[in-house]
Coordinates of C-alpha atoms in Angstrom, one line a residue:
X652 CA -6.8 30.1 66.8
X653 CA -7.4 27.5 64.5
X654 CA -6.0 28.4 60.7
X655 CA -6.8 25.9 58.2
X656 CA -4.9 25.9 55.1
X657 CA -5.2 23.6 51.9
X658 CA -3.9 23.6 48.4
X659 CA -6.2 23.5 45.9
X660 CA -4.5 24.3 42.8
X661 CA -7.5 25.4 40.6
X662 CA -11.6 25.4 40.3
X663 CA -12.2 22.0 40.1
X664 CA -15.1 21.8 42.3
X665 CA -14.6 18.2 43.3
X666 CA -11.4 19.9 44.7
X667 CA -12.8 22.4 46.5
X668 CA -15.6 20.5 48.1
X669 CA -12.8 18.0 49.7
X670 CA -10.9 21.1 50.9
X671 CA -14.0 23.1 52.3
X672 CA -15.2 19.4 54.1
X673 CA -11.7 19.7 55.8
X674 CA -11.9 23.6 56.7
X675 CA -15.3 23.1 58.4
X676 CA -14.8 19.9 60.5
X677 CA -11.2 21.9 61.4
X678 CA -13.2 24.8 62.7
X679 CA -15.9 22.4 64.2
X680 CA -18.7 24.2 62.4
X681 CA -21.2 21.5 62.1
X682 CA -21.5 21.3 66.5
X683 CA -22.6 25.4 66.6
X684 CA -25.4 24.8 63.7
X685 CA -29.1 24.0 64.3
X686 CA -32.0 22.8 61.7
X687 CA -33.7 26.5 61.9
X688 CA -31.4 28.8 61.8
X689 CA -30.7 31.5 59.0
X690 CA -27.8 30.6 57.7
X691 CA -26.2 33.7 55.6
X692 CA -23.1 33.4 52.9
X693 CA -21.4 36.9 52.2
X694 CA -19.0 36.7 49.3
X695 CA -17.1 39.4 47.4
X696 CA -19.0 40.5 44.4
X697 CA -17.5 44.1 44.3
X698 CA -19.0 44.5 40.6
X699 CA -20.0 42.5 37.7
X700 CA -16.9 40.8 36.6
X701 CA -16.5 37.3 35.1
X702 CA -14.9 34.2 37.0
X703 CA -11.7 34.5 35.0
X704 CA -11.2 37.8 36.5
X705 CA -9.8 37.4 40.1
X706 CA -12.1 40.3 41.4
X707 CA -14.7 38.8 43.1
X708 CA -15.5 35.2 44.7
X709 CA -15.1 32.4 43.1
X710 CA -18.6 30.5 42.9
X711 CA -17.4 26.9 43.1
X712 CA -16.3 28.1 46.6
X713 CA -19.7 29.7 47.7
X714 CA -21.3 26.4 46.3
X715 CA -18.4 23.7 48.5
X716 CA -19.8 25.6 51.4
X717 CA -23.7 25.5 50.6
X718 CA -23.4 22.0 49.4
X719 CA -21.4 21.2 52.9
X720 CA -24.5 22.9 54.8
X721 CA -27.0 21.0 52.5
X722 CA -25.6 17.4 53.1
X723 CA -25.2 17.8 57.0
X724 CA -29.4 19.5 56.7
X725 CA -29.2 23.2 57.0
X726 CA -31.4 23.9 54.4
X727 CA -32.4 27.9 55.2
X728 CA -28.9 29.3 53.3
X729 CA -29.0 33.0 51.2
X730 CA -26.3 34.6 49.4
X731 CA -26.5 38.4 50.3
X732 CA -24.7 41.3 48.8
X733 CA -24.4 44.8 48.1
X734 CA -22.1 45.7 45.8
X735 CA -20.2 49.1 44.5
X736 CA -23.2 50.0 42.6
X737 CA -27.1 50.9 43.3
X738 CA -28.3 48.3 46.1
X739 CA -31.8 47.5 43.7
X740 CA -33.0 44.0 42.4
X741 CA -32.3 44.9 38.6
X742 CA -28.6 46.1 39.5
X743 CA -28.2 43.2 42.0
X744 CA -29.7 40.9 39.0
X745 CA -26.9 41.8 36.8
X746 CA -24.2 41.3 39.3
X747 CA -25.2 38.0 40.2
X748 CA -25.9 36.9 36.9
X749 CA -22.0 38.3 35.8
X750 CA -20.0 37.1 38.4
X751 CA -21.6 33.3 38.2
X752 CA -24.1 33.3 41.1
X753 CA -27.0 32.3 39.4
X754 CA -25.6 29.2 38.6
X755 CA -25.9 28.1 42.8
X756 CA -30.0 28.2 43.0
X757 CA -29.7 24.4 43.5
X758 CA -28.3 24.9 46.4
X759 CA -29.2 28.4 48.3
X760 CA -31.1 31.5 48.2
X761 CA -30.1 34.3 45.9
X762 CA -31.3 37.2 48.2
X763 CA -34.1 39.6 46.8
X764 CA -34.7 41.7 50.1
X765 CA -33.0 44.9 48.8
X766 CA -33.8 46.5 51.7
X767 CA -32.0 47.8 54.5
X768 CA -31.8 49.1 58.5
X769 CA -30.0 50.8 60.9
X770 CA -27.6 49.4 63.8
X771 CA -26.7 51.0 66.9
X772 CA -23.3 50.8 67.3
X773 CA -22.0 49.8 70.7
X774 CA -20.6 53.0 73.5
X775 CA -17.3 54.0 73.0
X776 CA -17.5 53.3 69.2
X777 CA -16.5 57.0 66.9
X778 CA -19.7 55.9 64.7
X779 CA -23.0 55.9 66.6
X780 CA -25.0 53.8 64.0
X781 CA -24.7 52.0 60.9
X782 CA -27.6 51.5 58.1
X783 CA -26.9 47.8 57.3
X784 CA -28.6 45.2 54.5
X785 CA -31.2 43.2 56.1
X786 CA -30.1 39.6 55.4
X787 CA -27.0 40.1 57.6
X788 CA -29.2 41.4 60.5
X789 CA -31.5 39.1 60.2
X790 CA -29.4 36.1 59.8
X791 CA -28.0 33.5 62.7
X792 CA -25.2 32.6 61.2
X793 CA -22.8 34.4 59.1
X794 CA -20.1 32.8 56.2
X795 CA -17.5 35.5 55.1
X796 CA -16.1 34.2 51.6
X797 CA -13.7 36.7 50.9
X798 CA -11.5 37.2 47.6
X799 CA -7.6 38.1 48.8
X800 CA -6.3 41.2 46.8
X801 CA -4.2 43.7 47.4
X802 CA -6.3 47.1 47.8
X803 CA -5.5 50.7 46.8
X804 CA -6.7 52.2 49.8
X805 CA -6.2 49.4 52.3
X806 CA -3.3 47.7 50.7
X807 CA -5.5 44.3 51.5
X808 CA -9.0 43.2 51.2
X809 CA -10.0 40.2 52.8
X810 CA -12.0 39.5 55.6
X811 CA -12.4 42.2 57.4
X812 CA -12.4 44.8 54.4
X813 CA -15.4 42.3 52.6
X814 CA -17.3 43.3 55.4
X815 CA -17.9 46.7 54.2
X816 CA -20.0 44.8 51.8
X817 CA -23.1 44.7 54.2
X818 CA -23.3 48.7 53.7
X819 CA -26.0 49.4 50.6
X820 CA -24.1 50.1 47.6
X821 CA -24.0 54.1 47.5
X822 CA -24.3 54.8 51.3
X823 CA -20.2 53.6 51.4
X824 CA -19.2 56.8 49.7
X825 CA -20.5 58.5 52.5
X826 CA -18.6 56.7 55.1
X827 CA -15.3 57.4 52.7
X828 CA -16.2 60.8 53.2
X829 CA -17.2 60.8 56.5
X830 CA -13.8 58.8 57.6
X831 CA -11.6 60.0 54.7
X832 CA -8.0 59.5 56.8
X833 CA -6.8 56.2 56.4
X834 CA -6.2 55.7 60.2
X835 CA -10.2 56.4 60.9
X836 CA -11.5 54.7 57.7
X837 CA -9.8 51.6 59.2
X838 CA -11.1 52.1 62.4
X839 CA -14.7 52.3 60.7
X840 CA -14.3 48.6 59.3
X841 CA -13.0 47.5 62.1
X842 CA -16.5 48.7 63.7
X843 CA -18.8 47.0 61.4
X844 CA -16.7 44.0 61.8
X845 CA -17.5 44.1 65.6
X846 CA -20.9 44.2 64.3
X847 CA -21.4 41.9 62.0
X848 CA -19.2 39.0 63.5
X849 CA -19.2 36.1 61.2
X850 CA -18.9 33.0 62.8
X851 CA -16.8 31.7 60.3
X852 CA -14.1 32.9 57.1
X853 CA -13.1 31.3 54.1
X854 CA -10.6 33.4 52.0
X855 CA -10.9 32.1 48.3
X856 CA -7.0 32.8 47.3
X857 CA -6.5 30.0 44.7
X858 CA -6.4 32.8 42.4
X859 CA -5.9 36.1 43.9
X860 CA -5.1 39.3 42.4
X861 CA -2.3 42.2 43.2
X862 CA -1.7 45.4 42.3
X863 CA -4.6 47.9 41.8
X864 CA -6.9 45.8 43.3
X865 CA -9.4 45.3 44.5
X866 CA -10.8 45.2 40.4
X867 CA -8.0 46.7 38.6
X868 CA -5.3 44.3 39.3
X869 CA -4.0 41.1 37.6
X870 CA -3.8 37.6 38.7
X871 CA -1.4 36.1 41.5
X872 CA -2.4 32.4 41.6
X873 CA -2.0 30.9 45.1
X874 CA -3.7 27.6 44.7
X875 CA -4.6 28.4 48.1
X876 CA -8.1 27.6 51.0
X877 CA -8.2 29.2 53.9
X878 CA -10.4 29.4 57.1
X879 CA -11.2 30.5 60.8
X880 CA -13.9 31.2 62.5
X881 CA -10.8 34.4 63.7
X882 CA -10.7 36.2 61.0
X883 CA -9.0 39.4 62.0
X884 CA -6.0 36.9 62.6
X885 CA -6.7 35.3 59.4
X886 CA -6.2 38.6 57.6
X887 CA -2.9 39.3 59.5
X888 CA -1.6 35.6 58.5
X889 CA -2.9 36.2 55.1
X890 CA -0.8 39.0 54.4
X891 CA 2.1 36.9 55.4
X892 CA 1.6 34.9 52.6
X893 CA 1.7 37.7 50.4
X894 CA 5.0 38.7 52.0
X895 CA 3.4 41.9 53.1
X896 CA 4.0 43.6 56.2
X897 CA 0.2 43.0 58.2
X898 CA 1.7 45.9 60.6
X899 CA 1.7 48.2 58.0
X900 CA -1.9 46.9 56.7
X901 CA -3.6 50.3 59.1
X902 CA -6.6 47.9 59.7
X903 CA -4.6 45.0 60.6
X904 CA -2.5 46.8 63.0
X905 CA -5.4 48.4 64.5
X906 CA -7.1 44.6 65.0
X907 CA -3.4 43.9 66.6
X908 CA -3.6 47.2 69.1
X909 CA -7.0 46.7 69.7
X910 CA -6.8 42.8 71.0
X911 CA -8.5 41.6 67.8
X912 CA -6.2 39.7 65.9
X913 CA -3.4 37.6 67.9
X914 CA -0.9 36.4 65.8
X915 CA 0.9 34.8 68.3
X916 CA -1.9 32.0 68.8
X917 CA -2.0 30.8 65.3
X918 CA -2.4 27.3 64.9
X919 CA -1.6 25.6 61.4
X920 CA -4.0 22.7 60.1
X921 CA -3.9 21.5 57.1
X922 CA -1.4 21.7 54.1
X923 CA 2.0 23.2 54.4
X924 CA 2.4 26.8 52.1
X925 CA 4.3 26.5 48.7
X926 CA 7.8 26.8 49.1
X927 CA 7.5 29.2 46.1
X928 CA 5.6 31.8 47.3
X929 CA 6.3 35.4 45.5
X930 CA 5.5 39.3 46.8
X931 CA 2.3 40.4 45.7
X932 CA 2.9 43.7 43.6
X933 CA 1.3 47.0 45.8
X934 CA -1.1 49.3 44.4
X935 CA 0.1 52.2 42.6
X936 CA -1.6 54.1 45.3
X937 CA 0.7 53.1 48.0
X938 CA 3.3 55.4 48.3
X939 CA 6.6 54.7 49.4
X940 CA 7.0 55.4 52.7
X941 CA 10.3 57.2 53.6
X942 CA 10.1 57.7 57.0
X943 CA 10.9 53.9 58.1
X944 CA 14.6 55.5 56.4
X945 CA 14.6 58.1 59.5
X946 CA 15.2 58.0 63.2
X947 CA 11.9 58.2 65.4
X948 CA 10.7 61.3 65.7
X949 CA 12.9 62.7 62.1
X950 CA 10.6 60.2 60.8
X951 CA 7.5 61.3 61.6
X952 CA 8.5 65.1 60.8
X953 CA 9.7 64.0 57.3
X954 CA 6.4 62.0 56.8
X955 CA 4.0 65.2 57.7
X956 CA 5.7 67.7 55.8
X957 CA 6.3 65.2 52.4
X958 CA 2.7 63.9 52.9
X959 CA 1.6 66.1 50.2
X960 CA 4.3 65.6 48.0
X961 CA 3.8 61.6 48.2
X962 CA 0.1 61.9 48.1
X963 CA -1.8 60.0 45.1
X964 CA -4.5 61.2 43.0
X965 CA -6.4 59.3 40.3
X966 CA -6.2 60.1 36.4
X967 CA -8.5 59.2 33.8
X968 CA -7.1 57.9 30.9
X969 CA -9.3 59.3 28.3
X970 CA -8.6 56.8 25.3
X971 CA -10.0 54.4 27.4
X972 CA -12.8 56.4 29.2
X973 CA -16.4 55.1 28.0
X974 CA -18.7 58.0 30.0
X975 CA -20.4 55.4 31.8
X976 CA -20.2 57.4 35.1
X977 CA -19.8 54.4 36.8
X978 CA -16.8 56.8 38.5
X979 CA -18.5 59.8 39.5
X980 CA -21.1 58.0 40.6
X981 CA -18.7 56.6 43.8
X982 CA -17.0 59.6 43.8
X983 CA -17.7 60.5 47.8
X984 CA -16.9 64.3 47.0
X985 CA -18.5 64.2 43.8
X986 CA -16.1 66.3 41.9
X987 CA -16.0 64.1 38.8
X988 CA -17.4 66.0 36.0
X989 CA -17.5 65.0 31.9
X990 CA -16.7 67.0 29.3
X991 CA -17.5 65.3 25.8
X992 CA -18.3 62.1 27.5
X993 CA -15.1 61.7 29.0
X994 CA -14.5 61.7 32.6
X995 CA -13.0 64.9 34.4
X996 CA -11.0 64.5 37.5
X997 CA -10.0 67.7 39.9
X998 CA -7.1 67.6 42.1
X999 CA -8.6 69.8 44.7
X1000 CA -11.0 67.8 46.9
X1001 CA -9.6 64.8 46.1
X1002 CA -9.5 62.7 49.4
X1003 CA -7.5 59.3 47.7
X1004 CA -9.8 56.8 48.6
X1005 CA -9.7 55.5 44.7
X1006 CA -13.5 54.9 44.6
X1007 CA -13.8 55.7 41.2
X1008 CA -10.4 53.5 39.8
X1009 CA -12.0 51.0 42.1
X1010 CA -15.7 51.0 40.0
X1011 CA -14.1 51.7 36.9
X1012 CA -15.4 48.9 34.6
X1013 CA -12.4 49.3 32.1
X1014 CA -9.7 50.1 33.8
X1015 CA -9.7 53.5 32.7
X1016 CA -8.2 55.6 36.1
X1017 CA -4.9 55.1 36.8
X1018 CA -2.7 56.7 39.6
X1019 CA -0.6 60.1 39.5
X1020 CA 1.8 61.1 42.0
X1021 CA 1.4 64.3 43.1
X1022 CA 5.3 65.4 43.2

């Protein structure tokens, strides 16, 4: 597996263009494309956030990819994504505008087909079908361009997690409801990934996010662009760059166990990693796993009985809450109510998916430990 890595210290367009061109050469992408192909670029546009906040894929990275494709003679290029809110034209048009995607219409087409279709899963999958956005289903070639972030539920948001965006907006909470346990939820993400199968994944880690990602964290610049065809192994590699243990990221561990990720086969190409890398701050919702301190079966017993004590729950900070309703809209359990135009959270029924925290535009939701 060829893992491309290039140092790009800021979002200067010319520097990004040069790095993306090298990634495309390393991965031999031109050999895989033909002029008639429908190429879909899948960014991370989780919510309407300006480019100054490292929550979404930077438009300069998307532009560099689309520009390279156009210069090689490939013109059927569409940007498609379903954000965390309603998968509707007006909602997505605002997402495009705020996230800087409107400025890319000279090199690609912004998706305006907001339909979706069911896809039947292969035998052996726990899910029987997934409803996915139409442009992804009809694509001949998919380029996954994600933003590197920590994540309140999954621990890491990279190539695998970004593909959750192929599920239409408010259908995402339904899958959280169906698979509330992190093991099952991570398996579901891997099943989506195995269906979508992006041919190339580029990770925007020029400015990444740490802490309460995927939207409420803080900047942790790495000055790096990653690129690989094997996005499972690339997520493993990205976790090591963040100085996180990949095998404690459930979806990455499962990818290794299923033979999807093959970290022993990584061959680095491009620039060396910076020497001053520091560990990413983990989300408040990720509890310390004290079971690692106890041997064998004792650790498992402790984890079982301590689970409720160590569990994290969302908590609204009323002074910041504007009563916009985004938290309630995204809650798979429908347990968030409003009193005096402020969100009121119930612990009973909460599955600690932190969709509410993820979709709050004002960072009004913090994390509280049960213990």
